[in-house]
Amino acid sequence: SAVDTKLDDITVYPNPNNGVFTIKLDKAKLLATATLNDATGKEIATYILKKGENKIEKEGLPSGFYSIVLDVDGKTETRQLIIK
C-alpha cells in the first residue's frame, strides 16, 4: 500500500523456502523487528533483528503464502513469503 516505505537495505532470502530463511540487515538500526503472519493475517511469530544476518528457523509451517512485516525505526514494509 501507499503507506509502506521501501526498506532497500533489508533482504529476505531464500524465497520460496521451507520455513528456514534469513533476514539480512545491511545497516545498523535502533530497533528492527520482523513479524511473520499467515495468509489470514494471524501473527505466528515476532523476531528482534540485529545488524547482519538473522537466521529464522520456523520449520513445520504448512505450505502457502505468508507475509513478513518488517518494522525498522518506525518504518514498515510488508513482504510476501512463500513456504513450500
CSV table of C-alpha atoms in Angstrom, one decimal:
chain,number,residue,atom,x,y,z
A,1,SER,CA,0.0,0.0,0.0
A,2,ALA,CA,1.0,3.6,-0.3
A,3,VAL,CA,1.9,4.0,3.4
A,4,ASP,CA,4.6,1.3,3.1
A,5,THR,CA,8.1,2.6,2.9
A,6,LYS,CA,10.6,0.7,0.8
A,7,LEU,CA,13.3,-0.7,3.0
A,8,ASP,CA,16.1,-1.3,0.5
A,9,ASP,CA,18.7,-2.3,3.0
A,10,ILE,CA,16.8,-5.5,4.1
A,11,THR,CA,17.0,-8.7,2.2
A,12,VAL,CA,14.8,-11.8,2.9
A,13,TYR,CA,16.1,-15.0,1.3
A,14,PRO,CA,15.6,-17.6,0.0
A,15,ASN,CA,12.1,-17.1,-1.1
A,16,PRO,CA,10.3,-19.5,-1.5
A,17,ASN,CA,11.7,-21.5,1.4
A,18,ASN,CA,10.8,-24.4,3.7
A,19,GLY,CA,10.4,-22.2,6.8
A,20,VAL,CA,14.2,-21.7,7.2
A,21,PHE,CA,15.3,-18.3,5.9
A,22,THR,CA,17.5,-15.3,6.6
A,23,ILE,CA,16.7,-11.7,7.1
A,24,LYS,CA,19.7,-9.6,6.4
A,25,LEU,CA,20.1,-6.0,7.6
A,26,ASP,CA,22.8,-4.0,5.8
A,27,LYS,CA,22.7,-1.1,8.1
A,28,ALA,CA,22.7,-0.8,11.9
A,29,LYS,CA,19.3,0.2,13.1
A,30,LEU,CA,18.0,1.4,16.5
A,31,LEU,CA,15.1,-1.0,16.5
A,32,ALA,CA,14.2,-3.6,13.9
A,33,THR,CA,11.6,-6.4,14.2
A,34,ALA,CA,10.0,-8.8,11.8
A,35,THR,CA,6.6,-10.3,12.3
A,36,LEU,CA,5.6,-13.4,10.5
A,37,ASN,CA,1.9,-13.7,9.6
A,38,ASP,CA,-0.1,-16.3,7.8
A,39,ALA,CA,-2.4,-15.7,4.9
A,40,THR,CA,-5.3,-14.6,7.1
A,41,GLY,CA,-3.1,-12.1,8.9
A,42,LYS,CA,-2.8,-14.1,12.1
A,43,GLU,CA,0.5,-13.5,13.8
A,44,ILE,CA,2.8,-16.5,14.0
A,45,ALA,CA,6.0,-15.1,15.5
A,46,THR,CA,7.9,-11.9,16.0
A,47,TYR,CA,11.7,-11.6,15.8
A,48,ILE,CA,14.1,-8.9,17.0
A,49,LEU,CA,16.6,-8.3,14.2
A,50,LYS,CA,20.2,-7.3,14.6
A,51,LYS,CA,22.6,-5.9,12.0
A,52,GLY,CA,23.9,-8.6,9.7
A,53,GLU,CA,22.2,-12.0,9.0
A,54,ASN,CA,19.3,-13.1,11.2
A,55,LYS,CA,18.5,-16.8,10.6
A,56,ILE,CA,14.9,-17.7,11.1
A,57,GLU,CA,14.1,-21.4,11.7
A,58,LYS,CA,10.4,-22.0,11.6
A,59,GLU,CA,10.1,-25.4,10.1
A,60,GLY,CA,6.9,-27.3,10.0
A,61,LEU,CA,4.7,-24.5,8.7
A,62,PRO,CA,2.0,-25.5,6.2
A,63,SER,CA,3.0,-24.5,2.7
A,64,GLY,CA,1.4,-21.4,1.3
A,65,PHE,CA,1.6,-17.7,1.3
A,66,TYR,CA,2.8,-15.7,4.4
A,67,SER,CA,3.7,-12.1,4.9
A,68,ILE,CA,6.6,-10.8,6.9
A,69,VAL,CA,6.1,-7.3,8.3
A,70,LEU,CA,9.5,-5.5,8.7
A,71,ASP,CA,9.4,-2.6,11.2
A,72,VAL,CA,12.6,-0.6,11.2
A,73,ASP,CA,13.0,2.6,13.2
A,74,GLY,CA,9.3,3.3,12.7
A,75,LYS,CA,9.2,2.5,9.0
A,76,THR,CA,7.1,-0.5,8.0
A,77,GLU,CA,7.2,-2.7,4.9
A,78,THR,CA,5.3,-5.9,4.2
A,79,ARG,CA,6.9,-8.6,2.1
A,80,GLN,CA,5.4,-11.8,0.8
A,81,LEU,CA,7.0,-15.0,1.8
A,82,ILE,CA,6.2,-18.4,0.2
A,83,ILE,CA,6.6,-21.6,2.3
A,84,LYS,CA,6.9,-24.6,0.0
